[in-house]
PDB file of C-alpha atoms in Angstrom:
ATOM      1  CA  UNK A 996       2.458  52.532 -21.209  1.00  0.00           C
ATOM      2  CA  UNK A 997      -0.415  51.892 -19.090  1.00  0.00           C
ATOM      3  CA  UNK A 998      -1.207  48.783 -20.859  1.00  0.00           C
ATOM      4  CA  UNK A 999       2.329  47.313 -20.179  1.00  0.00           C
ATOM      5  CA  UNK A1000       1.990  48.242 -16.525  1.00  0.00           C
ATOM      6  CA  UNK A1001      -1.633  46.059 -16.221  1.00  0.00           C
ATOM      7  CA  UNK A1002      -0.027  43.220 -18.024  1.00  0.00           C
ATOM      8  CA  UNK A1003       3.197  43.401 -15.449  1.00  0.00           C
ATOM      9  CA  UNK A1004       0.830  43.792 -12.433  1.00  0.00           C
ATOM     10  CA  UNK A1005      -1.228  40.603 -13.756  1.00  0.00           C
ATOM     11  CA  UNK A1006       1.824  38.661 -13.981  1.00  0.00           C
ATOM     12  CA  UNK A1007       3.118  39.705 -10.496  1.00  0.00           C
ATOM     13  CA  UNK A1008      -0.629  38.505  -9.012  1.00  0.00           C
ATOM     14  CA  UNK A1009      -0.514  35.383 -10.983  1.00  0.00           C
ATOM     15  CA  UNK A1010       2.965  34.289  -9.736  1.00  0.00           C
ATOM     16  CA  UNK A1011       2.036  35.145  -6.470  1.00  0.00           C
ATOM     17  CA  UNK A1012      -0.967  33.008  -6.612  1.00  0.00           C
ATOM     18  CA  UNK A1013       0.665  30.068  -7.793  1.00  0.00           C
ATOM     19  CA  UNK A1014       3.515  30.532  -5.048  1.00  0.00           C
ATOM     20  CA  UNK A1015       0.514  30.982  -2.520  1.00  0.00           C
ATOM     21  CA  UNK A1016      -0.330  27.305  -2.697  1.00  0.00           C
ATOM     22  CA  UNK A1017      -0.340  25.738   0.548  1.00  0.00           C
ATOM     23  CA  UNK A1018       2.364  23.570   1.827  1.00  0.00           C
ATOM     24  CA  UNK A1019       1.153  19.623   2.006  1.00  0.00           C
ATOM     25  CA  UNK A1020      -0.161  18.644   5.557  1.00  0.00           C
ATOM     26  CA  UNK A1021       2.437  15.609   5.355  1.00  0.00           C
ATOM     27  CA  UNK A1022       4.051  13.464   3.306  1.00  0.00           C
ATOM     28  CA  UNK A1023       2.969   9.930   2.988  1.00  0.00           C
ATOM     29  CA  UNK A1024       5.301   6.935   1.612  1.00  0.00           C
ATOM     30  CA  UNK A1025       3.661   4.655   0.005  1.00  0.00           C
ATOM     31  CA  UNK A1026       5.358   0.913  -0.525  1.00  0.00           C
ATOM     32  CA  UNK A1027       5.160  -0.864  -3.404  1.00  0.00           C
ATOM     33  CA  UNK A1028       6.615  -4.281  -4.530  1.00  0.00           C
ATOM     34  CA  UNK A1029       9.835  -4.250  -7.037  1.00  0.00           C
ATOM     35  CA  UNK A1030       8.225  -7.447  -8.733  1.00  0.00           C
ATOM     36  CA  UNK A1031       5.908  -8.350 -11.276  1.00  0.00           C
ATOM     37  CA  UNK A1032       6.241 -12.354 -11.457  1.00  0.00           C
ATOM     38  CA  UNK A1033       4.407 -14.342  -8.072  1.00  0.00           C
ATOM     39  CA  UNK A1034       5.837 -18.181  -7.325  1.00  0.00           C
ATOM     40  CA  UNK A1035       3.315 -20.656  -7.291  1.00  0.00           C
ATOM     41  CA  UNK A1036       3.636 -24.277  -6.161  1.00  0.00           C
ATOM     42  CA  UNK A1037       5.192 -26.819  -8.380  1.00  0.00           C
ATOM     43  CA  UNK A1038       7.892 -23.959  -9.874  1.00  0.00           C
ATOM     44  CA  UNK A1039       5.226 -22.173 -11.896  1.00  0.00           C
ATOM     45  CA  UNK A1040       4.599 -18.329 -11.881  1.00  0.00           C
ATOM     46  CA  UNK A1041       1.689 -15.578 -12.359  1.00  0.00           C
ATOM     47  CA  UNK A1042       2.169 -12.322 -13.612  1.00  0.00           C
ATOM     48  CA  UNK A1043       1.391  -9.980 -11.025  1.00  0.00           C
ATOM     49  CA  UNK A1044       1.782  -6.093 -10.083  1.00  0.00           C
ATOM     50  CA  UNK A1045      -0.032  -3.726  -7.521  1.00  0.00           C
ATOM     51  CA  UNK A1046      -3.657  -3.759  -7.907  1.00  0.00           C
ATOM     52  CA  UNK A1047      -4.735   0.051  -9.609  1.00  0.00           C
ATOM     53  CA  UNK A1048      -7.611   0.714  -7.540  1.00  0.00           C
ATOM     54  CA  UNK A1049      -6.043  -0.202  -4.223  1.00  0.00           C
ATOM     55  CA  UNK A1050      -2.820   2.159  -5.209  1.00  0.00           C
ATOM     56  CA  UNK A1051      -4.602   4.897  -7.315  1.00  0.00           C
ATOM     57  CA  UNK A1052      -8.125   5.459  -5.132  1.00  0.00           C
ATOM     58  CA  UNK A1053      -6.115   5.975  -1.715  1.00  0.00           C
ATOM     59  CA  UNK A1054      -2.883   7.803  -3.045  1.00  0.00           C
ATOM     60  CA  UNK A1055      -5.610  10.270  -5.132  1.00  0.00           C
ATOM     61  CA  UNK A1056      -8.165  10.658  -2.048  1.00  0.00           C
ATOM     62  CA  UNK A1057      -4.597  11.564  -0.289  1.00  0.00           C
ATOM     63  CA  UNK A1058      -3.421  14.008  -2.859  1.00  0.00           C
ATOM     64  CA  UNK A1059      -7.150  15.652  -2.816  1.00  0.00           C
ATOM     65  CA  UNK A1060      -6.735  15.784   1.053  1.00  0.00           C
ATOM     66  CA  UNK A1061      -3.375  18.276   0.910  1.00  0.00           C
ATOM     67  CA  UNK A1062      -0.918  15.448   1.580  1.00  0.00           C
ATOM     68  CA  UNK A1063       2.051  14.728  -0.467  1.00  0.00           C
ATOM     69  CA  UNK A1064       2.818  11.063  -1.495  1.00  0.00           C
ATOM     70  CA  UNK A1065       6.713   9.343  -1.740  1.00  0.00           C
ATOM     71  CA  UNK A1066       6.705   6.114  -3.618  1.00  0.00           C
ATOM     72  CA  UNK A1067       9.156   3.465  -2.415  1.00  0.00           C
ATOM     73  CA  UNK A1068      10.341   0.040  -3.644  1.00  0.00           C
ATOM     74  CA  UNK A1069      12.436  -2.502  -2.424  1.00  0.00           C
ATOM     75  CA  UNK A1070      15.041  -1.932  -5.298  1.00  0.00           C
ATOM     76  CA  UNK A1071      13.910   1.638  -5.946  1.00  0.00           C
ATOM     77  CA  UNK A1072      12.734   0.372  -9.463  1.00  0.00           C
ATOM     78  CA  UNK A1073       9.405   1.092 -11.298  1.00  0.00           C
ATOM     79  CA  UNK A1074       6.239  -0.559  -9.908  1.00  0.00           C
ATOM     80  CA  UNK A1075       3.795  -1.861 -12.555  1.00  0.00           C
ATOM     81  CA  UNK A1076       0.344  -2.225 -11.997  1.00  0.00           C
ATOM     82  CA  UNK A1077      -1.149  -6.041 -12.102  1.00  0.00           C
ATOM     83  CA  UNK A1078      -3.228  -5.954 -15.643  1.00  0.00           C
ATOM     84  CA  UNK A1079      -6.047  -7.816 -14.218  1.00  0.00           C
ATOM     85  CA  UNK A1080      -7.052  -4.769 -12.129  1.00  0.00           C
ATOM     86  CA  UNK A1081      -7.263  -2.494 -14.979  1.00  0.00           C
ATOM     87  CA  UNK A1082     -10.893  -3.429 -15.255  1.00  0.00           C
ATOM     88  CA  UNK A1083     -13.850  -0.686 -14.886  1.00  0.00           C
ATOM     89  CA  UNK A1084     -15.389  -3.145 -12.409  1.00  0.00           C
ATOM     90  CA  UNK A1085     -13.078  -1.902  -9.599  1.00  0.00           C
ATOM     91  CA  UNK A1086     -14.151   1.846 -10.024  1.00  0.00           C
ATOM     92  CA  UNK A1087     -17.921   0.933  -9.786  1.00  0.00           C
ATOM     93  CA  UNK A1088     -18.150   0.074 -13.524  1.00  0.00           C
ATOM     94  CA  UNK A1089     -16.852   3.473 -14.416  1.00  0.00           C
ATOM     95  CA  UNK A1090     -14.368   3.516 -17.098  1.00  0.00           C
ATOM     96  CA  UNK A1091     -13.905   7.119 -17.248  1.00  0.00           C
ATOM     97  CA  UNK A1092     -12.867   7.302 -13.257  1.00  0.00           C
ATOM     98  CA  UNK A1093     -10.613   4.048 -14.058  1.00  0.00           C
ATOM     99  CA  UNK A1094      -8.634   5.885 -16.444  1.00  0.00           C
ATOM    100  CA  UNK A1095      -8.333   8.811 -14.565  1.00  0.00           C
ATOM    101  CA  UNK A1096      -7.124   7.129 -11.412  1.00  0.00           C
ATOM    102  CA  UNK A1097      -4.694   5.325 -14.229  1.00  0.00           C
ATOM    103  CA  UNK A1098      -3.380   8.584 -15.127  1.00  0.00           C
ATOM    104  CA  UNK A1099      -2.558   9.575 -11.897  1.00  0.00           C
ATOM    105  CA  UNK A1100      -1.065   6.358 -11.026  1.00  0.00           C
ATOM    106  CA  UNK A1101       1.392   6.618 -13.673  1.00  0.00           C
ATOM    107  CA  UNK A1102       2.111  10.154 -13.104  1.00  0.00           C
ATOM    108  CA  UNK A1103       3.063   9.117  -9.559  1.00  0.00           C
ATOM    109  CA  UNK A1104       5.094   6.042 -10.170  1.00  0.00           C
ATOM    110  CA  UNK A1105       6.985   7.776 -12.847  1.00  0.00           C
ATOM    111  CA  UNK A1106      10.792   5.756 -12.972  1.00  0.00           C
ATOM    112  CA  UNK A1107      12.192   9.204 -11.559  1.00  0.00           C
ATOM    113  CA  UNK A1108      10.229   9.622  -8.798  1.00  0.00           C
ATOM    114  CA  UNK A1109      10.426   6.405  -6.990  1.00  0.00           C
ATOM    115  CA  UNK A1110      13.072   5.968  -4.055  1.00  0.00           C
ATOM    116  CA  UNK A1111      14.639   2.762  -2.829  1.00  0.00           C
ATOM    117  CA  UNK A1112      14.038   1.459   0.957  1.00  0.00           C
ATOM    118  CA  UNK A1113      17.657   2.015   1.186  1.00  0.00           C
ATOM    119  CA  UNK A1114      17.456   5.364   0.296  1.00  0.00           C
ATOM    120  CA  UNK A1115      14.235   6.423   2.455  1.00  0.00           C
ATOM    121  CA  UNK A1116      16.248   4.962   5.551  1.00  0.00           C
ATOM    122  CA  UNK A1117      19.696   6.752   4.735  1.00  0.00           C
ATOM    123  CA  UNK A1118      17.473  10.317   4.670  1.00  0.00           C
ATOM    124  CA  UNK A1119      15.247   9.031   7.430  1.00  0.00           C
ATOM    125  CA  UNK A1120      11.795   8.416   8.028  1.00  0.00           C
ATOM    126  CA  UNK A1121      10.837  11.558  10.307  1.00  0.00           C
ATOM    127  CA  UNK A1122      10.086  13.798   7.148  1.00  0.00           C
ATOM    128  CA  UNK A1123       6.947  11.300   6.722  1.00  0.00           C
ATOM    129  CA  UNK A1124       3.414  11.057   8.095  1.00  0.00           C
ATOM    130  CA  UNK A1125       2.549   7.707   7.736  1.00  0.00           C
ATOM    131  CA  UNK A1126       3.072   4.695   5.479  1.00  0.00           C
ATOM    132  CA  UNK A1127       0.589   3.331   3.431  1.00  0.00           C
ATOM    133  CA  UNK A1128       1.018  -0.281   1.409  1.00  0.00           C
ATOM    134  CA  UNK A1129      -1.107  -1.372  -1.517  1.00  0.00           C
ATOM    135  CA  UNK A1130      -2.259  -4.841  -2.682  1.00  0.00           C
ATOM    136  CA  UNK A1131      -2.272  -6.899  -5.671  1.00  0.00           C
ATOM    137  CA  UNK A1132      -0.417 -10.317  -5.166  1.00  0.00           C
ATOM    138  CA  UNK A1133       2.966  -8.352  -5.678  1.00  0.00           C
ATOM    139  CA  UNK A1134       3.693  -7.790  -1.903  1.00  0.00           C
ATOM    140  CA  UNK A1135       3.348 -11.702  -1.247  1.00  0.00           C
ATOM    141  CA  UNK A1136       6.822 -11.600  -3.569  1.00  0.00           C
ATOM    142  CA  UNK A1137       9.170  -9.400  -2.168  1.00  0.00           C
ATOM    143  CA  UNK A1138       7.744  -7.763   0.920  1.00  0.00           C
ATOM    144  CA  UNK A1139       7.225 -10.026   3.970  1.00  0.00           C
ATOM    145  CA  UNK A1140      10.499 -11.260   4.197  1.00  0.00           C
ATOM    146  CA  UNK A1141      12.450  -8.262   3.518  1.00  0.00           C
ATOM    147  CA  UNK A1142      14.285  -6.997   6.583  1.00  0.00           C
ATOM    148  CA  UNK A1143      14.622  -3.473   5.219  1.00  0.00           C
ATOM    149  CA  UNK A1144      10.625  -3.515   4.747  1.00  0.00           C
ATOM    150  CA  UNK A1145      10.709  -4.498   8.940  1.00  0.00           C
ATOM    151  CA  UNK A1146      12.961  -1.981   9.742  1.00  0.00           C
ATOM    152  CA  UNK A1147      11.074   0.881   7.838  1.00  0.00           C
ATOM    153  CA  UNK A1148       7.851  -0.638   9.469  1.00  0.00           C
ATOM    154  CA  UNK A1149       9.485  -0.118  12.765  1.00  0.00           C
ATOM    155  CA  UNK A1150      10.194   3.368  12.501  1.00  0.00           C
ATOM    156  CA  UNK A1151       6.210   4.203  11.981  1.00  0.00           C
ATOM    157  CA  UNK A1152       5.565   1.881  14.802  1.00  0.00           C
ATOM    158  CA  UNK A1153       7.851   3.553  17.307  1.00  0.00           C
ATOM    159  CA  UNK A1154       6.622   6.613  16.228  1.00  0.00           C
ATOM    160  CA  UNK A1155       2.995   5.686  16.328  1.00  0.00           C
ATOM    161  CA  UNK A1156       2.429   6.943  12.892  1.00  0.00           C
ATOM    162  CA  UNK A1157      -0.640   5.641  10.793  1.00  0.00           C
ATOM    163  CA  UNK A1158       0.119   2.522   9.120  1.00  0.00           C
ATOM    164  CA  UNK A1159      -2.104   1.398   6.639  1.00  0.00           C
ATOM    165  CA  UNK A1160      -2.454  -1.932   4.156  1.00  0.00           C
ATOM    166  CA  UNK A1161      -5.087  -3.159   2.029  1.00  0.00           C
ATOM    167  CA  UNK A1162      -5.454  -6.615   0.673  1.00  0.00           C
ATOM    168  CA  UNK A1163      -2.387  -8.480   0.242  1.00  0.00           C
ATOM    169  CA  UNK A1164      -0.627  -5.421   1.509  1.00  0.00           C
ATOM    170  CA  UNK A1165      -0.924  -6.559   5.034  1.00  0.00           C
ATOM    171  CA  UNK A1166       1.638  -9.479   4.547  1.00  0.00           C
ATOM    172  CA  UNK A1167       4.282  -6.702   4.336  1.00  0.00           C
ATOM    173  CA  UNK A1168       3.469  -6.590   8.190  1.00  0.00           C
ATOM    174  CA  UNK A1169       5.172 -10.122   8.690  1.00  0.00           C
ATOM    175  CA  UNK A1170       8.632  -8.110   8.015  1.00  0.00           C
ATOM    176  CA  UNK A1171       8.924  -6.464  11.169  1.00  0.00           C
ATOM    177  CA  UNK A1172       9.897  -9.573  13.228  1.00  0.00           C
ATOM    178  CA  UNK A1173      13.329 -11.122  14.497  1.00  0.00           C
ATOM    179  CA  UNK A1174      13.784 -13.767  11.360  1.00  0.00           C
ATOM    180  CA  UNK A1175      11.188 -13.045   8.890  1.00  0.00           C
ATOM    181  CA  UNK A1176      12.826 -14.950   6.267  1.00  0.00           C
ATOM    182  CA  UNK A1177      12.971 -18.110   8.334  1.00  0.00           C
ATOM    183  CA  UNK A1178       9.268 -17.709   9.069  1.00  0.00           C
ATOM    184  CA  UNK A1179       8.214 -17.166   5.644  1.00  0.00           C
ATOM    185  CA  UNK A1180      10.231 -19.970   4.470  1.00  0.00           C
ATOM    186  CA  UNK A1181       8.432 -22.485   7.334  1.00  0.00           C
ATOM    187  CA  UNK A1182       5.195 -21.059   6.029  1.00  0.00           C
ATOM    188  CA  UNK A1183       5.755 -21.726   2.452  1.00  0.00           C
ATOM    189  CA  UNK A1184       6.914 -25.247   3.593  1.00  0.00           C
ATOM    190  CA  UNK A1185       3.729 -25.788   5.500  1.00  0.00           C
ATOM    191  CA  UNK A1186       5.902 -26.264   8.642  1.00  0.00           C
ATOM    192  CA  UNK A1187       4.843 -25.061  12.026  1.00  0.00           C
ATOM    193  CA  UNK A1188       6.388 -21.114  12.184  1.00  0.00           C
ATOM    194  CA  UNK A1189       6.515 -19.034  15.307  1.00  0.00           C
ATOM    195  CA  UNK A1190       6.829 -15.315  14.646  1.00  0.00           C
ATOM    196  CA  UNK A1191       9.680 -13.903  16.963  1.00  0.00           C
ATOM    197  CA  UNK A1192       9.273 -10.621  18.516  1.00  0.00           C
ATOM    198  CA  UNK A1193       6.657  -9.444  15.792  1.00  0.00           C
ATOM    199  CA  UNK A1194       5.557  -6.061  16.611  1.00  0.00           C
ATOM    200  CA  UNK A1195       1.979  -6.522  15.244  1.00  0.00           C
ATOM    201  CA  UNK A1196       1.236  -9.572  17.569  1.00  0.00           C
ATOM    202  CA  UNK A1197      -1.895  -9.210  19.011  1.00  0.00           C
ATOM    203  CA  UNK A1198      -3.184  -6.023  17.017  1.00  0.00           C
ATOM    204  CA  UNK A1199      -6.675  -6.593  15.433  1.00  0.00           C
ATOM    205  CA  UNK A1200      -6.276  -6.636  11.375  1.00  0.00           C
ATOM    206  CA  UNK A1201      -7.621  -8.037   8.056  1.00  0.00           C
ATOM    207  CA  UNK A1202      -6.014  -9.161   4.872  1.00  0.00           C
ATOM    208  CA  UNK A1203      -7.307 -11.035   1.845  1.00  0.00           C
ATOM    209  CA  UNK A1204      -9.707 -13.722   3.146  1.00  0.00           C
ATOM    210  CA  UNK A1205      -9.168 -17.540   2.477  1.00  0.00           C
ATOM    211  CA  UNK A1206     -12.782 -17.469   1.058  1.00  0.00           C
ATOM    212  CA  UNK A1207     -11.552 -14.896  -1.522  1.00  0.00           C
ATOM    213  CA  UNK A1208      -7.835 -16.560  -2.311  1.00  0.00           C
ATOM    214  CA  UNK A1209      -9.891 -19.674  -2.921  1.00  0.00           C
ATOM    215  CA  UNK A1210     -12.072 -17.896  -5.478  1.00  0.00           C
ATOM    216  CA  UNK A1211      -8.624 -16.202  -7.114  1.00  0.00           C
ATOM    217  CA  UNK A1212      -7.172 -19.594  -7.326  1.00  0.00           C
ATOM    218  CA  UNK A1213     -10.099 -20.850  -9.765  1.00  0.00           C
ATOM    219  CA  UNK A1214      -8.596 -18.326 -12.244  1.00  0.00           C
ATOM    220  CA  UNK A1215      -5.404 -20.363 -12.122  1.00  0.00           C
ATOM    221  CA  UNK A1216      -6.482 -23.548 -13.826  1.00  0.00           C
ATOM    222  CA  UNK A1217      -5.382 -25.861 -11.121  1.00  0.00           C
ATOM    223  CA  UNK A1218      -2.116 -23.888 -10.004  1.00  0.00           C
ATOM    224  CA  UNK A1219      -2.145 -22.929  -6.466  1.00  0.00           C
ATOM    225  CA  UNK A1220      -0.543 -20.194  -4.069  1.00  0.00           C
ATOM    226  CA  UNK A1221       2.513 -21.031  -2.172  1.00  0.00           C
ATOM    227  CA  UNK A1222       0.610 -20.201   0.986  1.00  0.00           C
ATOM    228  CA  UNK A1223      -2.737 -18.233   2.386  1.00  0.00           C
ATOM    229  CA  UNK A1224      -1.669 -14.857   3.621  1.00  0.00           C
ATOM    230  CA  UNK A1225      -4.774 -14.826   5.687  1.00  0.00           C
ATOM    231  CA  UNK A1226      -3.416 -18.023   7.823  1.00  0.00           C
ATOM    232  CA  UNK A1227       0.359 -16.428   7.688  1.00  0.00           C
ATOM    233  CA  UNK A1228      -1.238 -13.496   9.559  1.00  0.00           C
ATOM    234  CA  UNK A1229      -2.960 -15.652  11.797  1.00  0.00           C
ATOM    235  CA  UNK A1230      -0.095 -18.121  12.630  1.00  0.00           C
ATOM    236  CA  UNK A1231       2.137 -15.092  13.528  1.00  0.00           C
ATOM    237  CA  UNK A1232      -0.057 -13.416  15.954  1.00  0.00           C
ATOM    238  CA  UNK A1233      -2.665 -11.141  14.584  1.00  0.00           C
ATOM    239  CA  UNK A1234      -6.334 -10.958  15.434  1.00  0.00           C
ATOM    240  CA  UNK A1235      -7.939 -11.563  12.269  1.00  0.00           C
ATOM    241  CA  UNK A1236     -11.333 -10.102  11.488  1.00  0.00           C
ATOM    242  CA  UNK A1237     -13.337 -10.694   8.203  1.00  0.00           C
ATOM    243  CA  UNK A1238     -16.269 -10.072   6.502  1.00  0.00           C
ATOM    244  CA  UNK A1239     -18.094 -12.169   3.531  1.00  0.00           C
ATOM    245  CA  UNK A1240     -16.084 -12.094   0.391  1.00  0.00           C
ATOM    246  CA  UNK A1241     -15.819  -9.239  -1.694  1.00  0.00           C
ATOM    247  CA  UNK A1242     -17.505  -6.803   1.146  1.00  0.00           C
ATOM    248  CA  UNK A1243     -15.701  -3.712   1.942  1.00  0.00           C
ATOM    249  CA  UNK A1244     -13.577  -4.194   5.615  1.00  0.00           C
ATOM    250  CA  UNK A1245     -11.545  -2.148   7.235  1.00  0.00           C
ATOM    251  CA  UNK A1246     -10.088  -2.591  10.729  1.00  0.00           C
ATOM    252  CA  UNK A1247      -8.305  -0.164  13.057  1.00  0.00           C
ATOM    253  CA  UNK A1248      -6.181  -1.079  15.821  1.00  0.00           C
ATOM    254  CA  UNK A1249      -3.817   1.764  17.258  1.00  0.00           C
ATOM    255  CA  UNK A1250      -1.841   2.999  14.452  1.00  0.00           C
ATOM    256  CA  UNK A1251      -2.778   0.010  12.266  1.00  0.00           C
ATOM    257  CA  UNK A1252      -5.677   0.328   9.607  1.00  0.00           C
ATOM    258  CA  UNK A1253      -5.863  -2.582   7.403  1.00  0.00           C
ATOM    259  CA  UNK A1254      -8.517  -3.268   4.288  1.00  0.00           C
ATOM    260  CA  UNK A1255      -9.668  -6.756   3.375  1.00  0.00           C
ATOM    261  CA  UNK A1256      -9.837  -6.777  -0.562  1.00  0.00           C
ATOM    262  CA  UNK A1257      -9.807  -4.001  -3.248  1.00  0.00           C
ATOM    263  CA  UNK A1258     -13.823  -3.300  -2.527  1.00  0.00           C
ATOM    264  CA  UNK A1259     -12.455  -1.483   0.672  1.00  0.00           C
ATOM    265  CA  UNK A1260     -10.259   1.004  -1.172  1.00  0.00           C
ATOM    266  CA  UNK A1261     -12.656   4.251  -0.379  1.00  0.00           C
ATOM    267  CA  UNK A1262     -13.380   2.950   3.229  1.00  0.00           C
ATOM    268  CA  UNK A1263      -9.546   2.677   3.717  1.00  0.00           C
ATOM    269  CA  UNK A1264      -8.500   6.031   2.267  1.00  0.00           C
ATOM    270  CA  UNK A1265     -11.297   7.698   4.692  1.00  0.00           C
ATOM    271  CA  UNK A1266      -9.830   6.081   7.629  1.00  0.00           C
ATOM    272  CA  UNK A1267      -6.394   6.744   7.014  1.00  0.00           C
ATOM    273  CA  UNK A1268      -6.870  10.586   6.298  1.00  0.00           C
ATOM    274  CA  UNK A1269      -8.920  10.962   9.297  1.00  0.00           C
ATOM    275  CA  UNK A1270      -5.907   9.214  11.278  1.00  0.00           C
ATOM    276  CA  UNK A1271      -3.104  11.190   9.379  1.00  0.00           C
ATOM    277  CA  UNK A1272      -5.208  14.517  10.360  1.00  0.00           C
ATOM    278  CA  UNK A1273      -5.373  13.356  13.796  1.00  0.00           C
ATOM    279  CA  UNK A1274      -1.665  12.517  14.076  1.00  0.00           C
ATOM    280  CA  UNK A1275      -0.497  15.701  12.169  1.00  0.00           C
ATOM    281  CA  UNK A1276      -3.020  17.963  14.167  1.00  0.00           C
ATOM    282  CA  UNK A1277      -1.654  16.327  17.192  1.00  0.00           C
ATOM    283  CA  UNK A1278       2.085  16.923  16.368  1.00  0.00           C
ATOM    284  CA  UNK A1279       1.452  20.238  16.033  1.00  0.00           C
ATOM    285  CA  UNK A1280       0.064  21.128  19.263  1.00  0.00           C
TER     286      UNK A1280
END
């Protein structure tokens, strides 16, 4: 009987310990592309997706810092990584770390855990402490001309909640203007484009630089992107700030935090968590 009671007590203590896990500090919305085929000039295309480290490193850091994350795509489908990003070079040549982040990413992006933008908007954005947009070329496909993306971003902008994006992720910010599709179409066509009532006009920011994009295009064996994102952001009214190619660079202005390239992942994660901690702390005071 004594052993039975001891066993029951141990079970109660174990259950109590599990139930005593602290609640998340907040929930961060992570916006990824629904698409995996990037249109190029002359009707050609390139297999794409999110960059593994750009998504996995900051989201892993968020989880370790006590935040929950919710994955959202335009269609609510499962996002996929760009196979070119599953490379140890983006993890300081540490294959074990790459595999760990890959496992974390696969768990977070399981099909049954992904919401659509429409669903998030219907449920309300008040429950989210901030939003994070990873890169890879996939965001160029279905985010900058998407009015729902613009509506989503406006909620975080109006509430002054941390809004972070890395590499090509910042291109999604162009959706938060009056006519994002028209702007994108003019940029693709090489015409003069004016962003109307863009909420980030005049913000300091960064994105994958022209020099880095040119280096990427060299791998396409003569094929070309429809437009360079850095030029589009400047044309819209962003105050662009760059460092030499492939060097970490994070630019913060008001609620906006942007990272230039894949190697800015750790620095962006640190800046985002600091901004979230400050924002969440202020909301509780």
